[in-house]
XYZ file of C-alpha atoms in Angstrom:
294
model
C 11.556 43.236 -58.090
C 10.987 39.832 -56.800
C 14.070 39.539 -54.974
C 13.400 42.993 -53.224
C 9.850 42.045 -52.266
C 11.568 38.691 -50.460
C 13.806 41.101 -48.634
C 13.351 43.412 -45.643
C 13.966 47.169 -45.732
C 14.671 48.753 -42.784
C 13.537 46.141 -40.331
C 12.407 47.241 -36.952
C 12.994 43.769 -35.224
C 15.237 40.733 -35.310
C 14.732 37.208 -34.373
C 17.295 35.581 -32.452
C 17.030 31.687 -32.707
C 19.515 30.666 -29.754
C 21.354 27.493 -30.557
C 20.284 26.078 -34.132
C 19.671 22.236 -34.099
C 19.283 22.127 -30.261
C 15.962 24.073 -29.809
C 14.369 21.079 -28.054
C 17.077 21.010 -25.551
C 17.401 25.007 -25.034
C 14.883 24.820 -21.917
C 17.278 22.459 -20.102
C 20.459 24.341 -21.336
C 19.079 27.334 -19.526
C 19.756 25.856 -16.111
C 23.432 25.407 -16.331
C 23.631 28.585 -18.301
C 22.098 30.473 -15.364
C 24.266 28.416 -12.869
C 27.337 29.920 -14.722
C 25.899 33.275 -14.918
C 25.249 33.416 -11.125
C 28.773 32.085 -10.395
C 30.150 34.832 -12.541
C 28.108 37.698 -10.928
C 28.712 36.594 -7.454
C 32.440 36.117 -8.069
C 32.951 39.545 -9.963
C 30.641 41.242 -7.366
C 32.866 39.677 -4.630
C 35.828 41.110 -6.255
C 34.723 44.469 -6.759
C 33.817 44.738 -3.103
C 36.844 43.353 -1.414
C 39.371 44.769 -3.540
C 38.563 48.546 -2.944
C 37.911 47.761 0.984
C 41.016 45.599 1.691
C 44.233 47.899 1.820
C 46.555 44.963 1.207
C 45.086 44.646 -2.287
C 45.500 48.366 -3.598
C 48.348 46.982 -5.904
C 48.282 47.327 -9.762
C 47.472 43.958 -10.285
C 44.310 43.767 -8.169
C 43.076 47.102 -9.336
C 43.300 45.918 -12.760
C 41.793 42.800 -11.435
C 38.721 45.036 -10.233
C 38.585 46.608 -13.668
C 38.368 43.142 -15.299
C 35.653 42.110 -12.863
C 33.545 45.029 -13.950
C 33.931 44.237 -17.607
C 32.958 40.608 -16.923
C 29.877 41.785 -14.880
C 28.991 43.945 -17.832
C 29.282 41.066 -20.290
C 26.899 38.800 -18.127
C 24.322 41.472 -18.041
C 24.640 42.120 -21.588
C 24.136 38.477 -22.441
C 22.319 36.491 -19.966
C 18.702 38.162 -19.789
C 17.961 37.923 -23.412
C 19.606 34.696 -23.830
C 17.714 33.061 -20.714
C 14.439 34.599 -22.195
C 15.140 32.554 -25.611
C 15.905 29.424 -23.684
C 12.943 29.424 -21.375
C 10.011 31.678 -22.697
C 10.771 31.401 -26.532
C 11.038 35.100 -26.596
C 13.225 35.477 -29.834
C 11.956 38.911 -31.085
C 14.462 42.044 -30.461
C 14.078 45.482 -31.616
C 16.870 46.218 -34.418
C 18.322 49.124 -32.376
C 18.364 47.171 -29.145
C 20.146 44.521 -31.025
C 22.796 47.037 -32.311
C 22.980 48.247 -28.452
C 23.686 44.779 -27.251
C 26.152 44.166 -30.048
C 27.981 47.465 -29.033
C 28.110 46.534 -25.335
C 29.320 42.900 -26.019
C 32.290 43.918 -28.334
C 33.277 47.096 -26.499
C 33.658 45.045 -23.380
C 35.564 42.486 -25.074
C 37.858 45.045 -26.536
C 38.272 46.867 -23.075
C 38.932 43.175 -21.428
C 41.761 42.414 -23.857
C 43.304 45.706 -22.983
C 42.964 45.139 -19.453
C 44.850 41.772 -20.001
C 47.602 43.486 -21.791
C 47.964 45.949 -19.052
C 48.194 43.009 -16.559
C 50.813 41.472 -18.599
C 52.869 44.645 -18.599
C 52.534 44.805 -14.542
C 53.816 41.338 -14.651
C 56.606 42.037 -16.895
C 57.710 45.032 -14.795
C 57.396 43.086 -11.659
C 59.816 40.379 -12.687
C 62.122 42.190 -15.008
C 62.453 45.455 -13.177
C 60.992 45.175 -9.723
C 62.756 48.194 -8.102
C 60.885 50.608 -10.349
C 57.635 48.743 -10.029
C 55.881 51.294 -7.892
C 57.410 54.246 -9.626
C 56.428 52.905 -13.197
C 52.882 51.607 -12.323
C 51.682 54.738 -10.263
C 47.865 55.311 -9.600
C 47.760 57.982 -12.307
C 49.422 55.581 -15.138
C 46.902 53.117 -14.158
C 43.958 55.295 -14.606
C 45.468 56.653 -17.839
C 45.835 52.986 -19.164
C 42.215 52.336 -18.243
C 40.875 55.377 -20.084
C 42.934 54.673 -23.161
C 41.730 51.180 -23.234
C 38.012 52.258 -22.912
C 38.172 55.027 -25.380
C 39.985 52.705 -27.862
C 37.054 50.023 -27.531
C 34.396 52.523 -27.180
C 35.430 54.592 -30.460
C 36.483 51.332 -32.447
C 33.170 49.328 -31.838
C 30.989 52.423 -31.916
C 31.847 52.982 -35.752
C 31.315 49.239 -36.099
C 27.487 49.720 -34.884
C 27.221 52.826 -36.806
C 28.198 51.059 -40.049
C 25.546 48.406 -39.212
C 22.958 50.929 -38.750
C 23.587 52.310 -42.312
C 22.397 48.919 -43.787
C 19.058 49.087 -45.132
C 18.105 45.979 -46.892
C 18.239 42.515 -45.247
C 17.739 39.096 -46.885
C 16.436 37.841 -43.456
C 15.866 39.120 -40.056
C 16.802 35.697 -38.213
C 20.067 35.806 -36.511
C 21.511 32.264 -36.011
C 22.779 33.178 -32.515
C 21.506 33.435 -28.893
C 22.811 37.048 -28.894
C 23.661 39.875 -31.552
C 27.073 39.722 -32.702
C 28.584 41.680 -35.460
C 29.362 39.042 -38.467
C 25.882 37.367 -37.529
C 23.936 40.715 -38.471
C 26.334 41.366 -41.452
C 25.626 37.978 -43.035
C 21.990 38.905 -43.044
C 22.400 41.753 -45.460
C 21.230 42.028 -48.939
C 23.502 44.684 -50.164
C 27.358 45.313 -50.313
C 28.950 44.738 -47.045
C 32.614 44.812 -47.953
C 33.461 48.065 -45.824
C 31.466 46.297 -42.803
C 33.652 43.023 -43.149
C 36.937 44.985 -43.829
C 36.321 47.391 -40.852
C 35.480 44.334 -38.548
C 38.729 42.806 -39.658
C 40.405 45.956 -38.929
C 38.944 46.330 -35.444
C 39.632 42.545 -34.599
C 43.377 43.134 -35.320
C 43.655 46.762 -34.092
C 42.484 45.358 -30.456
C 42.790 41.392 -30.141
C 45.888 41.290 -32.710
C 47.733 44.213 -31.151
C 47.222 43.154 -27.656
C 48.323 39.451 -28.345
C 51.435 40.412 -30.025
C 52.385 42.828 -27.011
C 51.071 39.902 -24.352
C 53.379 37.450 -26.289
C 56.334 39.594 -26.291
C 56.125 40.397 -22.570
C 55.688 37.008 -21.506
C 58.955 35.969 -23.821
C 60.827 38.629 -21.832
C 59.423 37.333 -18.492
C 60.541 33.882 -19.041
C 63.723 34.832 -20.047
C 64.077 37.024 -16.872
C 62.709 34.187 -14.565
C 65.509 31.724 -16.103
C 68.128 34.208 -15.092
C 67.027 34.506 -11.337
C 69.693 33.288 -9.159
C 67.650 31.560 -6.502
C 65.720 28.294 -7.486
C 62.779 29.171 -5.175
C 62.234 32.383 -6.800
C 62.759 30.929 -10.182
C 59.806 28.364 -9.197
C 57.511 30.847 -7.541
C 57.714 33.228 -10.645
C 57.344 30.311 -13.119
C 54.130 29.137 -11.664
C 52.662 32.499 -11.492
C 53.594 32.979 -15.150
C 52.456 29.634 -16.129
C 48.979 30.429 -14.668
C 48.873 33.756 -16.429
C 50.026 32.303 -19.806
C 47.362 29.537 -19.910
C 44.500 32.305 -19.119
C 45.761 34.599 -21.815
C 46.096 31.537 -24.256
C 42.651 30.577 -23.471
C 41.270 34.014 -23.988
C 43.124 34.707 -27.393
C 42.562 31.289 -28.820
C 38.826 31.281 -28.134
C 38.553 34.784 -29.354
C 40.064 34.352 -32.699
C 38.398 30.660 -32.945
C 35.048 32.499 -32.690
C 36.014 35.332 -34.902
C 37.457 33.256 -37.615
C 35.052 30.645 -37.727
C 32.416 33.135 -38.678
C 34.404 34.323 -41.538
C 36.276 31.634 -43.134
C 35.205 28.409 -41.277
C 32.780 25.733 -41.837
C 31.941 24.927 -37.969
C 28.589 23.514 -37.311
C 26.603 26.602 -36.039
C 25.539 25.131 -32.654
C 29.192 24.208 -31.879
C 30.227 27.819 -32.878
C 27.562 29.543 -30.920
C 28.429 27.300 -27.767
C 32.002 27.888 -27.660
C 31.347 31.770 -28.257
C 28.955 31.682 -25.212
C 31.526 29.880 -23.319
C 34.123 32.212 -24.391
C 32.147 35.185 -23.360
C 30.932 33.905 -20.048
C 32.552 30.887 -18.436
C 36.094 31.869 -19.516
C 35.550 35.645 -18.496
C 34.481 34.695 -15.087
C 37.340 32.375 -14.470
C 39.954 34.856 -15.447
C 39.950 36.783 -12.048
C 39.779 33.553 -10.149
C 42.672 32.425 -12.085
C 44.765 35.485 -11.757
C 44.462 35.912 -7.549
């Protein structure tokens, strides 16, 4: 009975503490954080304005960039307001349902982002390895189908993740050691069996990030092979420079994603380092992806 009295049954609110160990610096951290958010917002809004209006950019790569910019914009909107409220005003309380909603949008948009990066890798593969059929393969209808499939995959898989969290009733704490609601940060607070949540979380991570990373890697292996077989040196250098920039962006995205994922489950990384890196992953890196691809 004592352990139950010290637990929380069906909590209505959660408490986000921001960056543990750096609470005294959070007010100052909020200013560069806001700067990064504003750059991300302006960059992605500019992309969403210029790509539809400029006819020369009505190409598969730029259409996918516009979708990528929209997902980045969604991530900024999902994360920034509450994080800044914590940093500047100490507004750490958040309704449990609102926490699950934020969690859903963050992870669903992450999943969509990964799927769009895979589509961009496929576009690059076709452009380099089969350029004569590029326009016939990547038609507008084909792109729409890819985007819809990517959105449905992320929405369904992450939606089930949120539903499973909603079924949890008993929590040992309502304090989330993070600046935003994240799946494993909430799961760790539960005072009941969470094997299903943990197992399904692993499945979602590998079904989205793992699957996409494998096929992105395979695409770029084939692209690099094709580049080295190009007859002209200038064509090889141009294609290789483009592919190198893409590969660096993809490596940054997936390495940071899996670092954040595994450190929460198996690692012994200090909380403030994990939270800073995961926030950088979701904001700084994501708003740089469209700029790096252009």
